[in-house]
Short mmCIF file of C-alpha atoms and ligand atoms in Angstrom, two decimals:
data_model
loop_
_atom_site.label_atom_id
_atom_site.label_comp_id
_atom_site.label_asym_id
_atom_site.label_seq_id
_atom_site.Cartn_x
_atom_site.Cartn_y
_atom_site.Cartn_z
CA UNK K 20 0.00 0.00 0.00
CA UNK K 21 1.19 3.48 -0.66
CA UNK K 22 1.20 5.13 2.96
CA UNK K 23 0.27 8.86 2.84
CA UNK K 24 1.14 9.17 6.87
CA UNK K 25 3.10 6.64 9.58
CA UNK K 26 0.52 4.93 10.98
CA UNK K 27 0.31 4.87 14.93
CA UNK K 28 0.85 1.04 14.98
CA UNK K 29 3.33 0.42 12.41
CA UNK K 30 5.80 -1.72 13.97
CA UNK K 31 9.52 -0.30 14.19
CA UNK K 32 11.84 -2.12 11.43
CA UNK K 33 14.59 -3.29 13.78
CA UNK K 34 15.27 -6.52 11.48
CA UNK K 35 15.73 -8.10 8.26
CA UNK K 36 12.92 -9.67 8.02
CA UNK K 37 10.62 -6.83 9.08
CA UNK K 38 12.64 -5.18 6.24
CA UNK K 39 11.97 -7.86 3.78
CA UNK K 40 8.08 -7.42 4.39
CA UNK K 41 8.82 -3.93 3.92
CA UNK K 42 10.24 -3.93 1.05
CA UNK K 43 7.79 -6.97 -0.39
CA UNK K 44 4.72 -4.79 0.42
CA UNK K 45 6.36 -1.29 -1.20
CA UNK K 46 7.14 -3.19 -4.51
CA UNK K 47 3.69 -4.12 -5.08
CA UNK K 48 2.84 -0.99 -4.21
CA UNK K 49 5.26 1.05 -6.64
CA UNK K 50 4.37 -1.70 -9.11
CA UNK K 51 0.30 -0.22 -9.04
CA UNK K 52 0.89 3.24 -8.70
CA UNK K 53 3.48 3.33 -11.98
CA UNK K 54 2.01 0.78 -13.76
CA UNK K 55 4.18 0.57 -17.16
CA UNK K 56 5.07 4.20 -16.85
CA UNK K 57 8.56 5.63 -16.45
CA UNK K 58 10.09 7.08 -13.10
CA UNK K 59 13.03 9.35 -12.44
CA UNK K 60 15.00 9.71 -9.94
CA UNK K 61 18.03 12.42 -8.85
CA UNK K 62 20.40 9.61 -7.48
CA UNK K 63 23.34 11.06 -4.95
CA UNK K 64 24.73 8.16 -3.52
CA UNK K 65 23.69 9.46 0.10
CA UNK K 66 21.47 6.84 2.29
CA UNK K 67 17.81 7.61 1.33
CA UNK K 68 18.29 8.14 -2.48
CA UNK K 69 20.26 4.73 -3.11
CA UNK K 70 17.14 2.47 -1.15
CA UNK K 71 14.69 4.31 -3.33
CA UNK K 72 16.86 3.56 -6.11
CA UNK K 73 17.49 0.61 -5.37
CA UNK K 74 14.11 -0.73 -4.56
CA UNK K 75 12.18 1.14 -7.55
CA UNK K 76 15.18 -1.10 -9.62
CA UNK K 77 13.56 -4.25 -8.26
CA UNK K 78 10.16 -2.91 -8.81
CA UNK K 79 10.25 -1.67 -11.94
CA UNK K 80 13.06 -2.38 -13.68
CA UNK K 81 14.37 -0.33 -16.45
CA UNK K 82 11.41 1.97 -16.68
CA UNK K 83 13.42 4.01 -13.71
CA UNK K 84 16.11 5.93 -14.88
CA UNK K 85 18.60 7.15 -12.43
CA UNK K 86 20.32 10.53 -13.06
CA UNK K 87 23.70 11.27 -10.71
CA UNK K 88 24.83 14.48 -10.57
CA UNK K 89 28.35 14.80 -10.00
CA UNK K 90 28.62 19.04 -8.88
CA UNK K 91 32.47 18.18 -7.68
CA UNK K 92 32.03 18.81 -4.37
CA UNK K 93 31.51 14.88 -3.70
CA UNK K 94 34.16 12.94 -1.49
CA UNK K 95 37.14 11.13 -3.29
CA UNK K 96 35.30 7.67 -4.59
CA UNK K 97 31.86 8.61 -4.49
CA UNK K 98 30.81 9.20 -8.21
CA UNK K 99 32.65 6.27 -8.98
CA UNK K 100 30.57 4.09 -6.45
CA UNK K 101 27.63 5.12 -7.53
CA UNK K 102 28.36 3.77 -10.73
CA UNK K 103 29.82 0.56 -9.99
CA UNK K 104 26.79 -0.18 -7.64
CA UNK K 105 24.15 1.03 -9.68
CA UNK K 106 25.17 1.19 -13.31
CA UNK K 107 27.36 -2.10 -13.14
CA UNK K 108 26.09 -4.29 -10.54
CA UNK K 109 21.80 -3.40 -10.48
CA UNK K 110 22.12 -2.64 -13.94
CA UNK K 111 20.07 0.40 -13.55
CA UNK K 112 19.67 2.76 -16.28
CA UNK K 113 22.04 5.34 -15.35
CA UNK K 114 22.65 9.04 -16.79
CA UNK K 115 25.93 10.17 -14.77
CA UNK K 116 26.50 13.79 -15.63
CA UNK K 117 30.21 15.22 -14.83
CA UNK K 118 29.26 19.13 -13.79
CA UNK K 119 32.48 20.02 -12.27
CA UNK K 120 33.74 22.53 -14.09
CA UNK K 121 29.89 24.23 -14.70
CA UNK K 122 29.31 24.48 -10.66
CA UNK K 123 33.37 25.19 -9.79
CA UNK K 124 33.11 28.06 -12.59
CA UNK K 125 30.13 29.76 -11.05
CA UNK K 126 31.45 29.50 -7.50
CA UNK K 127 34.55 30.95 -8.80
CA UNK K 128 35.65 33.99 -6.37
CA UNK K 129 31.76 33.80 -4.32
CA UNK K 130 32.65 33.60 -0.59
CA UNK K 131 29.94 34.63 1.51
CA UNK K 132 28.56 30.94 2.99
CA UNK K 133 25.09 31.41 2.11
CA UNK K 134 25.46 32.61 -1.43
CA UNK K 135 27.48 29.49 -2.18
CA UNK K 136 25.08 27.50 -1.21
CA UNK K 137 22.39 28.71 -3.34
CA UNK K 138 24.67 28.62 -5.91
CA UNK K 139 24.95 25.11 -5.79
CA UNK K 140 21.09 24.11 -5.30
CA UNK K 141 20.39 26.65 -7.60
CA UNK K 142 22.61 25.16 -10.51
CA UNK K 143 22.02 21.24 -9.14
CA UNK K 144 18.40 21.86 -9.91
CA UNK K 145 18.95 23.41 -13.46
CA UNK K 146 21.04 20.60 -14.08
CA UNK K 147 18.58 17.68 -13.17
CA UNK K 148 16.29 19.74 -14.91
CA UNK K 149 17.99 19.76 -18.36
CA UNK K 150 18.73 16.20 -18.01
CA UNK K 151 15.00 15.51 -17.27
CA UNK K 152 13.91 17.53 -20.71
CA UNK K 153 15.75 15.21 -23.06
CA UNK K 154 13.87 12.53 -21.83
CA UNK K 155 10.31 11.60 -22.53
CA UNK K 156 7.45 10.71 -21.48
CA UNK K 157 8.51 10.41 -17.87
CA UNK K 158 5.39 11.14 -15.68
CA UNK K 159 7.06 9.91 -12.10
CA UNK K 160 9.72 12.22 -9.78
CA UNK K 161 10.92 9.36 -6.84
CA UNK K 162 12.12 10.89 -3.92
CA UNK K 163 13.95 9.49 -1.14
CA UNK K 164 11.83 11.59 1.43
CA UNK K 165 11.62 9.79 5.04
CA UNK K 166 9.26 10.79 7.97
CA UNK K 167 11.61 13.29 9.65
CA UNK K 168 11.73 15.46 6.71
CA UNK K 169 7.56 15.26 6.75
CA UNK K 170 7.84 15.73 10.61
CA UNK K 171 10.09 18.76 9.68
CA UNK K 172 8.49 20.33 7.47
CA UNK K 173 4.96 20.22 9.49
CA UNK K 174 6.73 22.25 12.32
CA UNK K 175 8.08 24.38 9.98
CA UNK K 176 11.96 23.98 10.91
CA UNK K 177 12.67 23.26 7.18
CA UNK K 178 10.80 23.31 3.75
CA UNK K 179 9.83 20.13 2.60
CA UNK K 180 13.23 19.59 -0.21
CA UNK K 181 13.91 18.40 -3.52
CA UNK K 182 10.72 18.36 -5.75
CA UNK K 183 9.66 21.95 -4.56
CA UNK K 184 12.54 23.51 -6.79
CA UNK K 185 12.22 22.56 -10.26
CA UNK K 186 11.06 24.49 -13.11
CA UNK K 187 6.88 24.91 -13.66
CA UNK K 188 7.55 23.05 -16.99
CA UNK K 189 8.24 19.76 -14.96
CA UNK K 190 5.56 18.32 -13.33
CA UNK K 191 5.42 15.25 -12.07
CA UNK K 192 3.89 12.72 -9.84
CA UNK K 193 5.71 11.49 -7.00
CA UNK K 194 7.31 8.28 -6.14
CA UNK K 195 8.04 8.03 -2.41
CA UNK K 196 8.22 4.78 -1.32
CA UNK K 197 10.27 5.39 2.05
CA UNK K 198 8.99 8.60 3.40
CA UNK K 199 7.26 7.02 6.44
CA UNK K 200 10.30 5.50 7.42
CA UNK K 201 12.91 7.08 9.91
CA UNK K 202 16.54 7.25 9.26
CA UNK K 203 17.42 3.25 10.70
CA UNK K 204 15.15 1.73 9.11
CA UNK K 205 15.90 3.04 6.14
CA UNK K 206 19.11 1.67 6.41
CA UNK K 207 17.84 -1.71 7.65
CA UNK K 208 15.95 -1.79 4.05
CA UNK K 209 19.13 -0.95 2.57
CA UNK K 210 20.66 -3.90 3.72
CA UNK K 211 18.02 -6.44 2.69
CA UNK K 212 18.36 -4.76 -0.77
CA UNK K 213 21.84 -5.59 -0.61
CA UNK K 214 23.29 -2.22 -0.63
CA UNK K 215 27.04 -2.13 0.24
CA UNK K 216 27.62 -1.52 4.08
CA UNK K 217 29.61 2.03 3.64
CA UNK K 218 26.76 3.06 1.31
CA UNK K 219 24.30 2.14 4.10
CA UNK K 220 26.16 3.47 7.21
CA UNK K 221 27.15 6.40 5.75
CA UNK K 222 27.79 9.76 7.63
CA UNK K 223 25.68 12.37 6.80
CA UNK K 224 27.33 14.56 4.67
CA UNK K 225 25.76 18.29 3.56
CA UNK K 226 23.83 18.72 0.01
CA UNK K 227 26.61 21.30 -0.69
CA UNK K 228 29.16 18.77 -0.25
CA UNK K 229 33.00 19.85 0.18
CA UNK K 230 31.78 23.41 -0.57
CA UNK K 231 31.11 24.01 2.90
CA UNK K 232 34.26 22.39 4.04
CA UNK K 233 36.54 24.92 2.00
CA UNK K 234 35.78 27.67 3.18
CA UNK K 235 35.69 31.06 1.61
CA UNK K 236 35.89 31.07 -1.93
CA UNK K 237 36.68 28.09 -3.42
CA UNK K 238 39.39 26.93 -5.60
CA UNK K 239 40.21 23.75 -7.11
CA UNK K 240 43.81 23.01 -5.23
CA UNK K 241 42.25 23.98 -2.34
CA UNK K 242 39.25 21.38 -2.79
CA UNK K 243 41.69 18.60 -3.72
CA UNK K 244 42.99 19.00 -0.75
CA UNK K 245 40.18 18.98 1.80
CA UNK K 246 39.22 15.49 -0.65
CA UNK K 247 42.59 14.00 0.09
CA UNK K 248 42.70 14.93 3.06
CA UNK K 249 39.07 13.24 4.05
CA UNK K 250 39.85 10.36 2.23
CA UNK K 251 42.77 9.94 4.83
CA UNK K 252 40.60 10.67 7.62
CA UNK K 253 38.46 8.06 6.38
CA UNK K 254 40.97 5.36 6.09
CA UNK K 255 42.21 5.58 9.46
CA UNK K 256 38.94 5.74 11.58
CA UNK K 257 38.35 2.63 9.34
CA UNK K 258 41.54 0.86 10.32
CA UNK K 259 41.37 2.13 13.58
CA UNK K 260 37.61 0.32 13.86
CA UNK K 261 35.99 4.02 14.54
CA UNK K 262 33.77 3.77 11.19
CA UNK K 263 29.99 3.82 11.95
CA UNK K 264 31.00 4.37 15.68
CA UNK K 265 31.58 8.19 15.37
CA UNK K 266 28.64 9.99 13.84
CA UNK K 267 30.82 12.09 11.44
CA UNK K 268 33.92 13.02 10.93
CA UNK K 269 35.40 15.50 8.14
CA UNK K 270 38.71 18.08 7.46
CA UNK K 271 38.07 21.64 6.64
CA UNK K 272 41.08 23.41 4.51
CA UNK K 273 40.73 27.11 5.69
CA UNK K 274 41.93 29.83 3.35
CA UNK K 275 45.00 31.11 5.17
CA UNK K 276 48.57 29.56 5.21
CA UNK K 277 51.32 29.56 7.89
CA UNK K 278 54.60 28.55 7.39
CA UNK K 279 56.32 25.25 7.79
CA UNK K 280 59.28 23.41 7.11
CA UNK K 281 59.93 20.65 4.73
CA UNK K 282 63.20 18.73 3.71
CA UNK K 283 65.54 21.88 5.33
CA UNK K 284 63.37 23.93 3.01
CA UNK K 285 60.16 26.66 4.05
CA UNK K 286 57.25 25.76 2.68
CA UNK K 287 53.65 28.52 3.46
CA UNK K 288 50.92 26.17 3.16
CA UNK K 289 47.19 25.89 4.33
CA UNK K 290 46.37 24.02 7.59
CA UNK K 291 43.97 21.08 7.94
CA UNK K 292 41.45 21.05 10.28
CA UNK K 293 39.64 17.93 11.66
CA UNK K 294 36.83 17.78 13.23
CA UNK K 295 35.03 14.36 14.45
CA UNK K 296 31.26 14.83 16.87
CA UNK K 297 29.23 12.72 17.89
CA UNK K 298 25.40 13.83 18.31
CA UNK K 299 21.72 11.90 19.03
CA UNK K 300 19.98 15.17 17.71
CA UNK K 301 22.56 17.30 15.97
CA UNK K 302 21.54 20.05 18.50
CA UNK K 303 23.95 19.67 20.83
CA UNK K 304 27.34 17.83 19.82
CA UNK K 305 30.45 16.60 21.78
CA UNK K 306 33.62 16.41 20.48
CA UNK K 307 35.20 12.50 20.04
CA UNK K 308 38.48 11.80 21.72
CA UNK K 309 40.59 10.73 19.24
CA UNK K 310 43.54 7.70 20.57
CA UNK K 311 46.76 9.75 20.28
CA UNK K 312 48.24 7.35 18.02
CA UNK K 313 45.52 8.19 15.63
CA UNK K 314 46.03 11.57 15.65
CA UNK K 315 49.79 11.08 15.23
CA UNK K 316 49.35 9.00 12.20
CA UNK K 317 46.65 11.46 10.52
CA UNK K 318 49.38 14.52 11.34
CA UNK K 319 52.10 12.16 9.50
CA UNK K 320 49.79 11.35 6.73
CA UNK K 321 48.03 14.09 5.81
CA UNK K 322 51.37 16.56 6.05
CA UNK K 323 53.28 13.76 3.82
CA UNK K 324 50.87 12.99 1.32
CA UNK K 325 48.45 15.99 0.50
CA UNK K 326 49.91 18.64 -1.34
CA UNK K 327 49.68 22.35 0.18
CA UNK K 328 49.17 21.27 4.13
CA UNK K 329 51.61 21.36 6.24
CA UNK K 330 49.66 21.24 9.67
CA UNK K 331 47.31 19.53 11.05
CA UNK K 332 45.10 20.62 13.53
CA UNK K 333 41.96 19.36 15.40
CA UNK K 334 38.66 20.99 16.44
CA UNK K 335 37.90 20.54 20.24
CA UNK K 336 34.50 22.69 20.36
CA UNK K 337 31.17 21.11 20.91
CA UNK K 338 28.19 22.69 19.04
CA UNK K 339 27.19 24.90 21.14
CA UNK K 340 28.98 27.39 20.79
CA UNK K 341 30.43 25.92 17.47
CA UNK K 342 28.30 24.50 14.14
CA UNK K 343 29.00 21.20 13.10
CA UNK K 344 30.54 22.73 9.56
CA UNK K 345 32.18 25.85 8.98
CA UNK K 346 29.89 27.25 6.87
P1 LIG H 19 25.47 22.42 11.57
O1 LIG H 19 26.70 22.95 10.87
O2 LIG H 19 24.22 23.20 11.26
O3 LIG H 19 25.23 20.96 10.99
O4 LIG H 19 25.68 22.26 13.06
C1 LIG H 19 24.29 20.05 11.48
C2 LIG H 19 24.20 18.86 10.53
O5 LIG H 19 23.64 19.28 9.28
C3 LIG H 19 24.56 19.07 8.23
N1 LIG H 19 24.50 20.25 7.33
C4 LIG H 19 23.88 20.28 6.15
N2 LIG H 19 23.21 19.32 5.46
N3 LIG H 19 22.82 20.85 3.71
C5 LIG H 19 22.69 19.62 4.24
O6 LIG H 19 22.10 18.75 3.59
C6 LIG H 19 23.47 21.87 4.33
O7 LIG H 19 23.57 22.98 3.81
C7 LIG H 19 24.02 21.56 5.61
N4 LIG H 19 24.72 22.28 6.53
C8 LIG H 19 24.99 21.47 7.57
C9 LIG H 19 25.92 18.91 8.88
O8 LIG H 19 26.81 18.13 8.08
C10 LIG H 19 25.57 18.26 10.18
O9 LIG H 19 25.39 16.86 10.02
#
């Protein structure tokens, strides 16, 4: 059945075979609300989009087509993921559109925080939005909404996202097969889909991507290195068994330098900031005490192998008084 609200009763999905019902019940459901009809869907890679994708590819087949959106401000690995997972192993029809250099061009030299990031959901729309005109006869929009968004957007904390943006020339019915779930149980669906675990545990990482995490205005060295650098960071909570045990962990690349010395020779380089939190509500945050050998190896690392840091420093404020980002 297609589920307008959560019902009081429904029974939290805590395992996989309360998933598997789940997801049992929602294909039959997508399968009489499409019909033969065609469905797209803006794919990221982030938690909620890949189940929806996912489960509409068991549903439906081919007559969903998948568009990904890479606006370069993804971590190191992700586009490439997508398309592995998707495009090579679900066989999903896939339209992968590489819009680096249109979104890095148009942030060129913008630093105020805000205006950066309507620059980005600004041009993320108009690209989904071209992409969706060369196709045809496409009368379904799937969305990975889940209930706290629809919670959310009731109280009036934050406007319900995604479809609300495009163009009046796009209208379309929506798809929105997990929006009465909450964030675990989305991810418990995930797994019985057979989603890989670091696509399904993921941290949650901003719509604006590495934008916010380099800050100022950015530029492309600078945003290599903030990807390098969380690539790193993400390799040795890994190893060091922290992944999916800290809620989220990133490096910020701030635009200043200081100077430092490398092989006898000055170098004037930017710092590297990490910063890892853990949170229940994202409200308030505490800080996560990193082992020292940890932090020893990410100094060693990330001063060694990422070109223009030389320091390494890490963020000890909760939220509040800080934000989680920077921006
Ligand atoms: P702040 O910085 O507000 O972050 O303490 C709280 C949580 O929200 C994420 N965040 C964003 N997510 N678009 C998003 O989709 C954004 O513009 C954005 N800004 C912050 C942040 O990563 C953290 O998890």
């Amino acid at each position: 059945m297609v589920y307008d609200r959560r019902p009081d009763d429904f029974e939290r999905i805590t395992t996989p075979e309360l998933a598997q019902k789940f997801v049992d019940e929602q294909m039959e459901a997508i399968k009489e609300q499409v019909g033969e009809r065609k469905v797209l869907l803006a794919l990221s890679g982030g938690v909620d989009s890949s189940v929806v994708a996912a489960l509409l590819i068991k549903a439906i087949g081919d007559q969903l087509t998948c568009v990904h959106v890479n606006h370069g401000l993804l971590r190191k690995g992700e586009p490439e993921q997508v398309i592995k997972v998707f495009g090579e192993e679900l066989g999903a029809n896939l339209i992968y559109v590489d819009a680096t250099e249109r979104f890095l061009d148009k942030l060129a030299g913008v630093s105020d925080p805000e205006e950066k990031r309507m620059i980005i959901g600004n041009e993320f729309i108009e690209v989904f939005a071209e992409e969706a005109r060369k196709l045809e006869g496409v009368d379904f929009l799937a969305q990975g909404t889940i209930w706290p968004d629809i919670l959310e957007s009731e109280d009036g904390i934050k406007s319900h996202h995604n479809a609300g943006g495009l163009p009046e020339d796009l209208k379309f019915e929506l798809v929105e097969p997990v929006k009465i779930l909450f964030k675990d149980e989305v991810r418990e669906v995930g797994r019985v889909l057979g989603l890989p675990n670091n696509m399904v545990d993921r941290q949650p990482f901003p719509g604006p991507g590495l934008g916010v995490r380099c800050p100022g205005a950015i530029t492309r060295d600078r945003l290599e290195a903030v990807r390098e650098a969380d690539a790193i960071l993400r390799e040795e909570f890994a190893a060091a068994g922290l992944e999916g045990k800290v809620w989220q962990y990133f490096t910020v690349v701030p635009d200043f330098k200081s100077t430092g010395i490398t092989d006898g020779k000055r170098t004037f380089e930017w710092p590297c900031i990490i910063r890892a939190i853990n949170t229940t509500d994202v409200v308030e945050v505490t800080v996560e005490h990193l082992p020292p050998e940890l932090i020893d190896k990410l100094v060693m690392r990330i001063t060694s192998e990422v070109k223009g840091i030389n320091r390494v420093l890490y963020d000890y404020t909760p939220k509040p008084p800080a934000t989680v980002e920077y921006e």
